[in-house]
XYZ file of C-alpha atoms in Angstrom:
349
model
C -29.661 43.368 -87.921
C -30.198 47.103 -87.634
C -33.790 46.563 -86.586
C -32.745 44.104 -83.915
C -30.106 46.480 -82.560
C -32.561 49.391 -82.600
C -35.137 47.438 -80.573
C -32.458 46.420 -78.095
C -31.247 49.965 -77.686
C -34.742 51.382 -77.268
C -35.605 48.843 -74.604
C -32.474 49.676 -72.644
C -32.270 53.420 -73.295
C -33.501 54.517 -69.867
C -31.028 52.330 -67.962
C -28.181 53.413 -70.222
C -28.925 57.076 -69.591
C -28.819 56.445 -65.865
C -25.480 54.633 -66.019
C -23.044 56.401 -68.301
C -19.368 55.386 -68.334
C -17.258 57.080 -65.695
C -14.356 57.877 -67.980
C -16.010 58.463 -71.363
C -18.660 60.469 -73.130
C -20.731 57.893 -75.000
C -22.012 59.011 -78.416
C -23.960 57.061 -81.007
C -22.685 58.019 -84.475
C -24.666 55.438 -86.501
C -27.046 52.606 -85.578
C -25.094 50.316 -83.284
C -21.865 52.328 -83.707
C -20.543 54.385 -80.791
C -17.710 56.731 -79.992
C -16.335 56.583 -76.447
C -14.697 60.003 -76.131
C -12.147 60.140 -73.330
C -12.978 62.627 -70.608
C -10.237 65.028 -69.427
C -7.299 63.005 -68.156
C -8.319 59.803 -69.929
C -6.206 60.720 -72.970
C -7.719 58.708 -75.838
C -10.915 57.538 -77.508
C -12.374 54.189 -78.479
C -15.059 53.050 -80.890
C -17.597 50.308 -80.208
C -19.420 48.444 -82.973
C -22.347 46.157 -82.154
C -23.127 43.237 -84.448
C -25.329 40.151 -84.353
C -22.258 38.011 -83.732
C -20.547 40.086 -81.067
C -18.876 43.405 -80.349
C -15.868 45.018 -82.021
C -13.832 47.553 -80.009
C -11.311 49.861 -81.665
C -8.464 50.914 -79.333
C -8.130 50.059 -75.676
C -6.712 53.040 -73.732
C -3.768 53.481 -71.407
C -5.147 51.769 -68.321
C -6.995 48.466 -68.015
C -9.305 50.158 -65.479
C -10.471 52.574 -68.166
C -11.071 49.687 -70.552
C -12.968 47.894 -67.773
C -15.208 50.944 -67.380
C -15.980 50.892 -71.092
C -16.558 47.145 -71.039
C -19.008 47.507 -68.134
C -20.981 49.988 -70.213
C -20.931 47.695 -73.246
C -22.402 44.964 -71.069
C -25.280 47.279 -70.134
C -26.422 47.443 -73.748
C -25.630 43.948 -75.023
C -24.930 40.493 -73.642
C -22.809 39.602 -76.655
C -19.058 39.138 -76.111
C -16.301 41.361 -77.431
C -15.187 39.293 -80.421
C -12.452 41.578 -81.732
C -10.246 44.383 -80.416
C -8.501 46.390 -83.139
C -5.456 48.459 -82.199
C -4.885 51.320 -84.635
C -1.192 51.601 -83.629
C 1.209 50.601 -80.866
C 1.188 53.585 -78.496
C 0.454 52.644 -74.906
C -2.606 54.901 -74.626
C -4.253 52.727 -77.293
C -3.021 49.247 -76.354
C -2.368 48.750 -72.623
C -6.091 48.345 -71.983
C -6.066 45.210 -74.167
C -5.408 43.316 -70.970
C -8.923 44.040 -69.682
C -10.545 42.345 -72.682
C -8.119 39.449 -72.538
C -9.034 38.900 -68.889
C -12.777 39.194 -69.526
C -12.773 36.888 -72.553
C -9.658 34.702 -72.185
C -10.597 32.405 -75.078
C -12.911 34.545 -77.102
C -11.338 37.878 -78.102
C -9.083 38.221 -81.135
C -6.671 41.176 -81.189
C -6.031 42.708 -84.613
C -3.346 45.157 -85.775
C -1.009 45.815 -88.673
C 2.055 43.555 -88.675
C 4.255 46.628 -88.113
C 2.271 47.446 -84.982
C 3.080 44.000 -83.640
C 6.753 44.681 -84.363
C 6.486 48.049 -82.620
C 4.851 46.546 -79.549
C 7.725 44.089 -79.231
C 10.506 46.603 -79.894
C 8.972 49.738 -78.318
C 5.787 48.953 -76.381
C 7.304 46.426 -73.972
C 10.443 48.552 -73.292
C 8.194 51.608 -72.857
C 6.168 49.776 -70.219
C 9.322 48.719 -68.378
C 10.675 52.282 -68.474
C 7.426 53.641 -67.029
C 7.551 51.047 -64.248
C 11.029 52.306 -63.343
C 10.297 56.030 -63.609
C 6.875 56.268 -61.988
C 8.096 55.449 -58.442
C 10.594 58.312 -58.775
C 7.763 60.673 -59.703
C 5.724 59.455 -56.738
C 8.676 60.075 -54.403
C 9.089 63.639 -55.730
C 5.384 64.391 -55.300
C 5.410 63.085 -51.731
C 8.476 65.178 -50.941
C 6.894 68.333 -52.351
C 3.774 67.774 -50.262
C 5.789 67.037 -47.130
C 7.914 70.180 -47.596
C 5.004 72.318 -48.789
C 7.028 73.547 -51.757
C 6.802 73.484 -55.523
C 9.653 72.114 -57.625
C 11.041 75.637 -57.962
C 11.093 76.018 -54.175
C 8.158 78.432 -53.914
C 5.512 77.655 -51.267
C 2.418 75.657 -52.156
C -0.891 77.432 -51.899
C -4.030 75.419 -51.157
C -4.996 74.972 -54.822
C -1.504 73.760 -55.730
C -1.515 71.355 -52.781
C -4.828 69.840 -53.871
C -3.512 69.484 -57.412
C -0.387 67.689 -56.201
C -2.442 65.410 -53.975
C -4.581 64.472 -56.984
C -1.457 63.828 -59.084
C -0.020 61.643 -56.342
C -3.185 59.579 -55.966
C -3.440 59.168 -59.729
C 0.205 58.128 -60.074
C -0.095 55.611 -57.248
C -3.217 54.107 -58.825
C -1.506 53.855 -62.211
C 1.551 52.188 -60.678
C -0.669 49.548 -59.055
C -2.091 48.748 -62.492
C 1.331 48.687 -64.134
C 2.627 46.169 -61.604
C 0.082 43.643 -62.937
C 0.228 44.643 -66.595
C 1.585 42.678 -69.534
C 1.471 43.809 -73.156
C -1.134 41.916 -75.182
C 0.153 41.294 -78.686
C -2.152 41.019 -81.708
C -3.245 37.515 -82.682
C -4.073 38.518 -86.252
C -1.997 40.865 -88.400
C -2.211 41.881 -92.040
C -0.430 43.865 -94.746
C -2.965 46.013 -96.627
C -6.574 45.218 -95.772
C -8.741 42.949 -93.701
C -12.522 42.615 -93.938
C -14.717 41.355 -91.125
C -18.263 40.194 -91.813
C -20.290 39.917 -88.603
C -23.895 39.281 -89.535
C -24.508 41.829 -92.273
C -22.105 44.349 -90.732
C -19.048 44.971 -92.928
C -15.967 46.259 -91.124
C -12.848 47.072 -93.145
C -9.439 47.458 -91.494
C -7.207 49.352 -93.897
C -3.548 50.283 -94.156
C -2.658 53.138 -96.503
C 0.921 53.833 -95.402
C 2.982 55.438 -92.663
C 2.033 58.539 -90.724
C 1.735 58.854 -86.952
C 3.668 55.560 -86.703
C 4.793 52.996 -89.239
C 1.728 50.803 -88.666
C -1.363 53.041 -88.411
C -4.611 51.459 -89.568
C -8.037 52.910 -90.226
C -11.302 51.159 -89.447
C -14.014 51.907 -91.989
C -17.701 51.026 -92.024
C -18.760 51.459 -95.666
C -22.501 51.052 -95.079
C -22.507 53.753 -92.397
C -19.616 55.761 -93.924
C -17.932 55.963 -90.521
C -14.145 56.262 -90.361
C -12.133 55.525 -87.194
C -8.689 57.058 -87.515
C -6.643 56.389 -84.400
C -4.056 59.138 -84.010
C -3.713 59.775 -87.722
C -6.325 62.439 -86.979
C -6.828 64.076 -83.570
C -8.233 67.265 -82.112
C -4.847 68.975 -81.869
C -1.671 69.109 -83.936
C -0.242 65.890 -85.355
C 1.947 64.206 -82.742
C 5.209 63.332 -84.499
C 7.409 61.584 -81.944
C 7.380 58.283 -83.875
C 6.044 59.697 -87.120
C 6.940 59.673 -90.793
C 6.146 63.372 -91.370
C 6.687 63.279 -95.134
C 4.256 60.379 -95.606
C 1.445 61.532 -93.320
C -0.389 63.857 -95.728
C -0.282 61.338 -98.594
C -1.715 58.637 -96.360
C -4.577 60.926 -95.315
C -5.226 61.883 -98.928
C -5.722 58.236 -99.813
C -8.155 57.532 -96.993
C -9.942 60.804 -97.761
C -11.119 59.359 -101.078
C -13.503 57.069 -99.199
C -17.107 58.232 -98.786
C -17.069 59.585 -95.220
C -19.925 61.034 -93.163
C -18.491 60.741 -89.660
C -14.995 60.461 -88.195
C -14.081 59.136 -84.758
C -10.546 60.462 -84.098
C -7.966 59.058 -81.712
C -8.296 62.098 -79.431
C -10.870 64.862 -79.450
C -14.514 64.987 -80.398
C -16.408 63.283 -83.196
C -16.094 65.040 -86.553
C -18.913 65.357 -89.083
C -17.628 65.282 -92.647
C -14.019 65.544 -93.773
C -13.186 69.191 -93.035
C -10.662 68.365 -90.315
C -9.027 65.646 -92.367
C -8.613 68.157 -95.204
C -7.231 70.707 -92.740
C -4.617 68.191 -91.603
C -3.512 67.586 -95.182
C -3.216 71.330 -95.909
C -1.306 71.971 -92.707
C 1.140 69.091 -93.240
C 1.765 70.076 -96.857
C 2.348 73.705 -95.932
C 4.588 72.848 -92.990
C 6.701 70.659 -95.256
C 7.054 73.445 -97.827
C 7.898 76.113 -95.253
C 10.523 73.970 -93.529
C 12.012 73.029 -96.907
C 12.363 76.723 -97.738
C 14.310 77.259 -94.536
C 16.624 74.319 -95.239
C 17.272 75.580 -98.757
C 18.287 78.932 -97.238
C 20.810 77.073 -95.090
C 18.977 77.696 -91.817
C 19.776 75.623 -88.750
C 16.891 74.076 -86.853
C 16.957 76.930 -84.337
C 17.031 79.539 -87.097
C 14.243 77.784 -88.988
C 12.123 77.593 -85.850
C 12.561 81.295 -85.079
C 11.673 82.231 -88.650
C 8.622 79.979 -88.841
C 7.207 81.301 -85.573
C 7.047 84.676 -87.319
C 5.735 83.360 -90.636
C 2.053 84.262 -91.168
C 1.606 81.303 -93.510
C 2.191 78.945 -90.594
C 0.725 81.090 -87.836
C -2.654 81.237 -89.580
C -3.202 77.667 -88.349
C -2.941 78.742 -84.704
C -6.684 79.257 -84.394
C -7.360 75.746 -85.725
C -5.370 73.765 -83.175
C -5.267 73.952 -79.361
C -1.767 74.325 -77.870
C -0.498 75.208 -81.328
C 2.809 76.790 -80.321
C 3.685 74.011 -77.858
C 3.003 71.423 -80.523
C 5.420 73.102 -82.899
C 8.322 73.280 -80.446
C 10.680 70.868 -78.731
C 12.562 67.805 -79.987
C 9.320 65.993 -80.830
C 7.541 69.117 -82.073
C 6.267 69.453 -85.611
C 9.022 71.815 -86.787
C 11.923 69.697 -85.502
C 10.489 66.419 -86.766
C 9.730 67.832 -90.214
C 13.185 69.470 -90.370
C 14.889 66.189 -89.473
C 12.816 64.210 -91.962
C 13.636 66.590 -94.802
C 17.323 66.685 -93.951
C 17.514 62.895 -93.809
C 15.891 62.731 -97.264
C 18.369 65.228 -98.675
C 15.819 68.020 -99.150
C-alpha cells in the first residue's frame, strides 16, 4: 500500500504544489498521512489518512466551506472517497463541517465519535448552533452601525485601519450566517465506549478513549505503524481550554495516551509536534495548576483571592513563556484558574 501511495503522490506532486488549500497549510507527517493546519482565522486542524480503500478525515472544522476546501484538495491527490470522518469531540469548530462530507458522499461516509460526543451534540451542539443563528444577526447589525457612524464601540472615531478591520469582520460574519442558515448538525453513525480499530487495506487506525479531559467524550486517533497521534483539543498550541472540561481528569488521560509509542502529534490547534515534549508539558502544567489552586483553597482563599495570588506565584508564571496568551487563558469564568478552582471545590478539596 505504501508503495502505491508513494507512486501516486510523486506523480501528482507538481500539481499539488501549484494548488494548495486556501484555508490550510498541508503537511505530510508520514507516508499517506497529512496534517491540515488551519491558517489564521480558520480556528482548527484536521488530519487526512489515505488508504487503499478510501480516505479517513479526522475533524471537520467550523464551516462547511472550510471542509469543502479541504475536500477539494483531497480530490487532487486521490480519487478514492472519504470513507470515514472521525470527530474527536463535539465542539462546533470540529463538527459543523461534517455537513460537507455528508453532501459529497450522501451514502458513503460513516461518521465516528465516542458515544458521549453524540450525547453532547444532541444536548449542546444543536442548541449552540441555534444560539449562534440568533446572535450573529445582532453582531452584524452592530458592525453595520459602527461603520455607518464611523465610531468604535467605545464611541471613539474609526481610523482607516480600524474601518478596514470592521469591514472584514462584517463580510466574514455575513458569509458565516449564510452557511449557518443551511446547516444541520450531522450526528455520528458509529459510536463506541473504549476503542475502535479500522483496517483499511493494511493501514491500521485505532480510535481510543482514555477518559475525560477537554470534554467528556474526547477521543484520540492513533496510527501504530507510523506512530502518529491525533489529539483533537486534548492538546493544542496554547493553554488547555476548559469551558466544558474535567480539569482534574485531563492530566491522567494524557498520561495514559502518552504511554503509546509516539513520533508525531497532530494537535487540534497549532502546529505539528515532533515527539511528546508538549504532551509532557501539558501534564506538568495541569498537575502544578491543580496543586497551586488546592493550596489556595486550603488557605481559605476565594476565587478572586486565589487568582490574585497565583498571578504573582513564580511556580505558575514560569509557564508563561510556553503558552501564547497565557494570562488571558488563566482568567475569566472559563479560564484555567476558575475552572480548576470550581472543580476542586466541587470535589471537596
